[in-house]
Amino acid sequence: MPEQGIASVLAALPLAAVLVAEDALILGANALASELLGRAIEGRHFMTALRQPEVIDAIEATLADHQPRTATYQQSDAGRDNSFAVSLGFIDIPPTRGVLVCFEDTSEKQQASQMRRDFVANVSHELRTPLTALMGFIETLQGPARRDDVAIDRFLGIMQSEAARMERLVRDLLSLSRVESEERVRVKEPVDLGRIIGSVLHTLRPLAGESGCEIVFDPPEGVLVPGNSDQLQQVFTNLIENAIKYGGKGNAITITLDAAAPETSLRVPAVIARVADQGPGIDPLHIPRLTERFYRVDTHRSREMGGTGLGLAIVKHIINRHRGRLRIQSVPGQGSEFAVILPRWSAPE
């Protein structure tokens, strides 16, 4: 096969691909392979471009016996590890003879698999802790504390608390599953965002009163977005409840609703709802991971507050369903702001 034909075949492949001749020199590489392995690799010995023993051994073996093989190739790029499934096959189209090496990026598949394993491990851990406590108290009540009324009352109170914690976790897991399954289903009905936030505040004012929090909210009228009222209520319940719980005693919370803010991230007219507190703030290190399942800045404090570690993950998926964005800004010692950016409602023509 002439060089021009080799280049055309490699360019047509959807994967990064190189062709290694029988003399161990690289006959050709497509653009994807050049991005992966570096420019100007044609004409070089394949060992100088592919420096990983598993791939080198596979190429040498296929050159020797002409049998197809698979291997794996690892690459680090800007601190991120990428994995590739490598498939090798012998090509015999005179005068071209050699090994075609293709690289399929499996990083996202492996990441998704790892996330599933982490999720199962986290759920197991979160359920095991209260279950272990419940089993311990049941064993105690069946034994030495059987006739101790004071101990019985105290243990039953703790058992009720642990059971409630499990109930919250199961409820949030079901909620997350439901929201994820609906994420691609677009919402089309208009809802009044100011009324939704007002309803949430009506429910949470007793909690704010107990914490000595002052909440300021003066919404404009008729701020409409396409949305699911129940899900948006869940979003703002989570954000405002977090601001109350983690902002500290005497914390001031300001909620603003801007229907005319210039916002380019959605590429459509947008509404921005901001929940800002004057609490201790969040270290910038944590901000990119706040919406991960079970991620907590302070694990012990979150559990004490009744958190499951799923709230912001649910918020993220609901906002995604509404084709919106969640923007988090925080300065340690000064407070945090959670901004929900949603498309503005426009009546169909």
Coordinates of C-alpha atoms in Angstrom, one line a residue:
M1 CA 0.0 0.0 0.0
P2 CA 1.5 3.4 -1.0
E3 CA 2.2 6.0 1.8
Q4 CA -0.8 8.1 0.7
G5 CA -3.1 5.1 1.0
I6 CA -1.8 4.3 4.5
A7 CA -2.4 7.9 5.6
S8 CA -5.9 7.8 4.2
V9 CA -6.8 4.6 5.9
L10 CA -5.4 5.8 9.3
A11 CA -7.2 9.2 8.9
A12 CA -10.5 7.3 8.4
L13 CA -10.2 5.4 11.7
P14 CA -12.2 6.9 14.6
L15 CA -9.5 5.9 17.1
A16 CA -5.9 7.0 17.6
A17 CA -3.9 4.6 15.4
V18 CA -0.3 3.9 14.3
L19 CA 1.0 1.4 11.8
V20 CA 4.3 -0.3 12.8
A21 CA 6.2 -1.9 9.9
E22 CA 8.0 -5.3 10.1
D23 CA 11.3 -3.4 10.5
A24 CA 9.9 -1.9 13.7
L25 CA 9.6 1.6 12.3
I26 CA 6.4 3.6 12.5
L27 CA 5.0 3.8 8.9
G28 CA 2.1 6.2 9.8
A29 CA 0.0 7.8 12.5
N30 CA -3.3 9.6 12.3
A31 CA -3.9 13.0 14.0
L32 CA -5.4 11.4 17.1
A33 CA -2.3 9.3 17.6
S34 CA -0.1 12.4 17.1
E35 CA -2.0 14.1 19.9
L36 CA -1.6 11.1 22.1
L37 CA 2.0 10.1 21.4
G38 CA 3.5 13.3 20.1
R39 CA 4.2 14.8 16.7
A40 CA 6.7 13.6 14.2
I41 CA 6.7 10.0 15.3
E42 CA 6.6 8.6 11.7
G43 CA 9.9 6.9 10.7
R44 CA 11.0 6.4 14.3
H45 CA 11.4 3.0 16.1
F46 CA 8.1 2.3 17.8
M47 CA 9.9 1.8 21.2
T48 CA 10.9 5.5 21.2
A49 CA 7.2 6.6 20.8
L50 CA 5.5 3.8 22.9
R51 CA 7.6 3.5 26.0
Q52 CA 5.4 1.2 28.0
P53 CA 6.5 -2.4 28.3
E54 CA 3.1 -4.0 27.9
V55 CA 2.4 -2.3 24.6
I56 CA 6.0 -2.9 23.4
D57 CA 5.8 -6.6 24.2
A58 CA 2.4 -6.9 22.5
I59 CA 3.7 -5.3 19.3
E60 CA 6.8 -7.5 19.2
A61 CA 4.7 -10.6 19.7
T62 CA 2.3 -9.7 16.9
L63 CA 5.1 -8.8 14.6
A64 CA 6.5 -12.3 15.3
D65 CA 3.4 -14.5 15.1
H66 CA 0.8 -12.2 13.3
Q67 CA -1.8 -12.9 16.0
P68 CA -4.2 -10.2 17.2
R69 CA -3.6 -9.0 20.8
T70 CA -4.9 -6.5 23.4
A71 CA -3.0 -4.4 25.9
T72 CA -3.5 -1.3 28.0
Y73 CA -1.8 2.1 27.8
Q74 CA -1.6 4.7 30.6
Q75 CA -1.0 8.4 30.1
S76 CA -0.8 11.3 32.6
D77 CA -1.9 14.6 31.2
A78 CA -2.0 17.8 33.4
G79 CA -2.3 15.7 36.6
R80 CA -5.0 13.5 35.2
D81 CA -4.5 9.8 34.5
N82 CA -6.0 8.5 31.2
S83 CA -6.4 4.8 30.3
F84 CA -6.5 3.4 26.8
A85 CA -7.5 -0.1 25.6
V86 CA -5.0 -1.1 22.9
S87 CA -5.9 -3.5 20.1
L88 CA -3.3 -4.9 17.8
G89 CA -3.7 -6.7 14.4
F90 CA -1.4 -7.7 11.7
I91 CA -1.8 -6.0 8.3
D92 CA -0.7 -7.8 5.1
I93 CA -1.5 -5.7 2.1
P94 CA 1.5 -5.9 -0.2
P95 CA 3.8 -4.1 -0.1
T96 CA 2.7 -3.0 3.3
R97 CA 3.2 -5.5 6.2
G98 CA 3.0 -4.6 9.8
V99 CA 1.0 -4.2 13.0
L100 CA -2.0 -1.8 13.2
V101 CA -2.1 -0.4 16.8
C102 CA -5.4 1.3 17.9
F103 CA -6.0 3.2 21.1
E104 CA -9.5 3.5 22.6
D105 CA -9.8 6.0 25.5
T106 CA -11.5 4.1 28.4
S107 CA -10.9 6.8 31.0
E108 CA -14.6 7.8 31.3
K109 CA -15.7 4.2 31.5
Q110 CA -13.2 3.4 34.2
Q111 CA -14.1 6.6 36.1
A112 CA -17.8 5.7 35.9
S113 CA -17.0 2.2 37.2
Q114 CA -14.9 3.6 40.0
M115 CA -17.8 6.0 40.9
R116 CA -20.2 3.1 41.1
R117 CA -17.8 1.2 43.4
D118 CA -17.3 4.3 45.6
F119 CA -21.0 4.9 45.7
V120 CA -21.8 1.3 46.9
A121 CA -19.0 1.5 49.4
N122 CA -20.2 4.9 50.7
V123 CA -23.8 3.7 51.0
S124 CA -22.7 0.6 52.8
H125 CA -20.7 2.6 55.2
E126 CA -23.4 5.2 55.8
L127 CA -26.0 2.4 56.5
R128 CA -23.6 0.2 58.6
T129 CA -22.8 3.0 61.1
P130 CA -26.4 3.5 62.4
L131 CA -27.2 -0.2 62.0
T132 CA -24.2 -1.1 64.2
A133 CA -25.4 1.4 66.8
L134 CA -28.9 0.0 66.7
M135 CA -27.7 -3.6 67.1
G136 CA -25.5 -2.6 70.0
F137 CA -28.3 -0.9 71.9
I138 CA -30.7 -3.8 71.2
E139 CA -28.2 -6.2 72.6
T140 CA -27.8 -3.9 75.7
L141 CA -31.5 -3.6 76.2
Q142 CA -31.9 -7.4 76.0
G143 CA -29.2 -7.8 78.6
P144 CA -27.9 -5.6 81.5
A145 CA -30.3 -2.7 80.8
R146 CA -33.4 -4.8 80.6
R147 CA -34.8 -3.4 83.9
D148 CA -33.1 0.0 83.9
D149 CA -35.9 2.5 83.0
V150 CA -33.5 5.4 82.8
A151 CA -31.2 3.5 80.4
I152 CA -34.1 2.3 78.4
D153 CA -35.4 5.8 77.9
R154 CA -32.0 7.1 76.9
F155 CA -31.2 4.2 74.6
L156 CA -34.6 4.4 72.9
G157 CA -34.0 8.1 72.2
I158 CA -30.6 7.4 70.6
M159 CA -32.1 4.4 68.6
Q160 CA -34.9 6.7 67.3
S161 CA -32.2 9.2 66.2
E162 CA -30.2 6.5 64.4
A163 CA -33.3 5.1 62.7
A164 CA -34.3 8.6 61.6
R165 CA -30.8 9.1 60.1
M166 CA -31.2 5.9 58.1
E167 CA -34.7 7.0 57.0
R168 CA -33.2 10.3 55.8
L169 CA -30.4 8.5 53.9
V170 CA -32.9 6.1 52.2
R171 CA -35.2 9.0 51.3
D172 CA -32.3 11.0 49.8
L173 CA -31.1 7.9 47.9
L174 CA -34.5 7.4 46.4
S175 CA -34.8 11.1 45.6
L176 CA -31.4 11.1 43.9
S177 CA -32.3 8.0 41.8
R178 CA -35.6 9.6 40.8
V179 CA -34.0 12.9 39.8
E180 CA -31.2 11.2 37.8
S181 CA -33.8 9.2 35.9
E182 CA -35.7 12.4 35.0
E183 CA -32.7 14.5 34.2
R184 CA -33.2 14.2 30.4
V185 CA -36.9 15.0 30.6
R186 CA -37.3 18.7 30.0
V187 CA -39.6 20.8 32.1
K188 CA -41.9 23.2 30.1
E189 CA -44.5 24.6 32.5
P190 CA -43.9 28.1 33.9
V191 CA -43.5 28.4 37.7
D192 CA -43.1 31.5 39.9
L193 CA -39.6 31.3 41.4
G194 CA -40.3 34.1 44.0
R195 CA -43.3 32.2 45.3
I196 CA -41.4 28.9 45.5
I197 CA -38.6 30.6 47.6
G198 CA -41.2 32.3 49.7
S199 CA -42.9 29.0 50.5
V200 CA -39.5 27.5 51.5
L201 CA -38.9 30.4 53.8
H202 CA -42.3 30.0 55.4
T203 CA -41.3 26.4 56.3
L204 CA -37.8 27.2 57.5
R205 CA -38.4 30.3 59.5
P206 CA -38.8 28.3 62.8
L207 CA -35.4 26.7 62.2
A208 CA -33.9 30.1 61.4
G209 CA -35.5 31.5 64.6
E210 CA -33.9 28.7 66.7
S211 CA -30.5 29.6 65.2
G212 CA -30.9 33.3 65.6
C213 CA -30.6 33.8 61.8
E214 CA -32.0 36.8 60.0
I215 CA -33.2 36.1 56.5
V216 CA -33.7 39.0 54.0
F217 CA -35.7 38.4 50.9
D218 CA -37.5 41.0 48.8
P219 CA -38.4 39.3 45.6
P220 CA -39.7 41.0 42.4
E221 CA -43.1 39.8 41.3
G222 CA -43.7 37.5 38.4
V223 CA -40.3 35.9 38.0
L224 CA -41.2 32.9 35.9
V225 CA -38.9 30.0 34.9
P226 CA -39.8 26.7 33.1
G227 CA -39.7 24.2 36.0
N228 CA -41.0 21.6 38.3
S229 CA -42.3 23.3 41.4
D230 CA -41.6 20.4 43.8
Q231 CA -38.1 19.9 42.6
L232 CA -37.2 23.6 42.7
Q233 CA -38.6 23.8 46.2
Q234 CA -36.3 20.9 47.1
V235 CA -33.3 22.9 45.7
F236 CA -34.0 26.0 47.7
T237 CA -34.9 24.1 50.8
N238 CA -31.5 22.5 50.7
L239 CA -29.5 25.7 50.0
I240 CA -31.4 27.8 52.6
E241 CA -31.3 25.1 55.2
N242 CA -27.6 24.7 54.7
A243 CA -27.1 28.4 55.1
I244 CA -29.0 28.3 58.4
K245 CA -27.3 25.2 59.8
Y246 CA -23.7 25.9 58.8
G247 CA -23.7 29.7 58.9
G248 CA -23.6 29.8 62.7
K249 CA -25.6 31.6 65.4
G250 CA -26.7 35.0 64.5
N251 CA -25.9 34.5 60.8
A252 CA -27.4 36.9 58.3
I253 CA -28.8 35.3 55.1
T254 CA -29.6 37.3 52.0
I255 CA -31.6 35.9 49.2
T256 CA -31.9 37.8 46.0
L257 CA -33.7 37.1 42.8
D258 CA -32.5 38.9 39.6
A259 CA -34.5 38.5 36.5
A260 CA -32.5 40.9 34.4
A261 CA -28.9 39.9 35.2
P262 CA -26.5 39.6 32.2
E263 CA -25.6 35.9 32.1
T264 CA -23.7 34.3 29.3
S265 CA -23.3 30.7 30.6
L266 CA -26.8 29.6 29.5
R267 CA -26.8 31.5 26.1
V268 CA -30.5 32.4 26.8
P269 CA -32.2 35.1 29.0
A270 CA -31.6 33.9 32.6
V271 CA -32.8 34.3 36.2
I272 CA -30.3 34.2 39.0
A273 CA -31.3 33.3 42.5
R274 CA -28.6 33.8 45.1
V275 CA -28.4 32.5 48.7
A276 CA -25.7 34.3 50.5
D277 CA -24.6 33.9 54.2
Q278 CA -22.1 35.5 56.5
G279 CA -20.9 32.2 57.9
P280 CA -17.4 30.7 58.2
G281 CA -17.1 30.1 54.5
I282 CA -15.6 27.2 52.6
D283 CA -12.0 26.6 51.7
P284 CA -11.7 26.9 47.8
L285 CA -10.2 23.4 47.8
H286 CA -13.5 21.9 48.6
I287 CA -15.8 23.9 46.2
P288 CA -15.3 21.7 43.0
R289 CA -16.3 18.6 45.0
L290 CA -19.3 19.9 47.0
T291 CA -21.8 18.4 44.6
E292 CA -20.2 14.9 44.7
R293 CA -22.3 12.2 46.4
F294 CA -21.3 11.8 50.1
Y295 CA -18.7 14.5 49.9
R296 CA -18.6 16.5 53.1
V297 CA -16.3 19.4 54.2
D298 CA -16.7 18.4 57.8
T299 CA -18.0 14.8 58.1
H300 CA -18.6 14.9 61.8
R301 CA -20.4 18.2 61.8
S302 CA -22.5 17.3 58.8
R303 CA -23.7 14.1 60.5
E304 CA -24.5 16.0 63.7
M305 CA -26.6 18.4 61.6
G306 CA -28.5 15.5 60.1
G307 CA -26.9 15.7 56.7
T308 CA -26.7 12.6 54.5
G309 CA -24.0 14.0 52.1
L310 CA -26.4 13.8 49.2
G311 CA -28.2 17.1 49.3
L312 CA -26.0 19.1 46.9
A313 CA -25.7 16.1 44.6
I314 CA -29.6 16.2 44.3
V315 CA -29.5 19.9 43.8
K316 CA -27.0 19.6 41.0
H317 CA -29.1 17.0 39.1
I318 CA -32.3 19.0 39.5
I319 CA -30.6 22.1 38.2
N320 CA -29.2 20.1 35.3
R321 CA -32.7 18.9 34.5
H322 CA -33.8 22.5 34.4
R323 CA -31.0 23.3 32.0
G324 CA -29.4 25.6 34.6
R325 CA -26.2 26.1 36.4
L326 CA -25.1 26.1 40.0
R327 CA -22.3 28.6 40.9
I328 CA -20.6 28.4 44.3
Q329 CA -18.4 31.2 45.6
S330 CA -16.9 31.4 49.1
V331 CA -14.3 33.3 51.1
P332 CA -13.2 31.7 54.3
G333 CA -14.2 33.8 57.3
Q334 CA -16.6 35.9 55.2
G335 CA -19.3 33.6 54.0
S336 CA -20.6 31.7 51.0
E337 CA -22.9 32.4 48.0
F338 CA -24.8 29.7 46.1
A339 CA -26.2 31.0 42.9
V340 CA -28.9 29.1 40.9
I341 CA -29.0 30.2 37.3
L342 CA -32.1 29.1 35.4
P343 CA -33.5 30.0 31.9
R344 CA -36.2 32.6 32.0
W345 CA -39.6 31.6 30.9
S346 CA -40.7 32.8 27.5
A347 CA -44.1 32.1 26.1
P348 CA -44.2 30.0 23.0
E349 CA -44.9 32.0 19.9

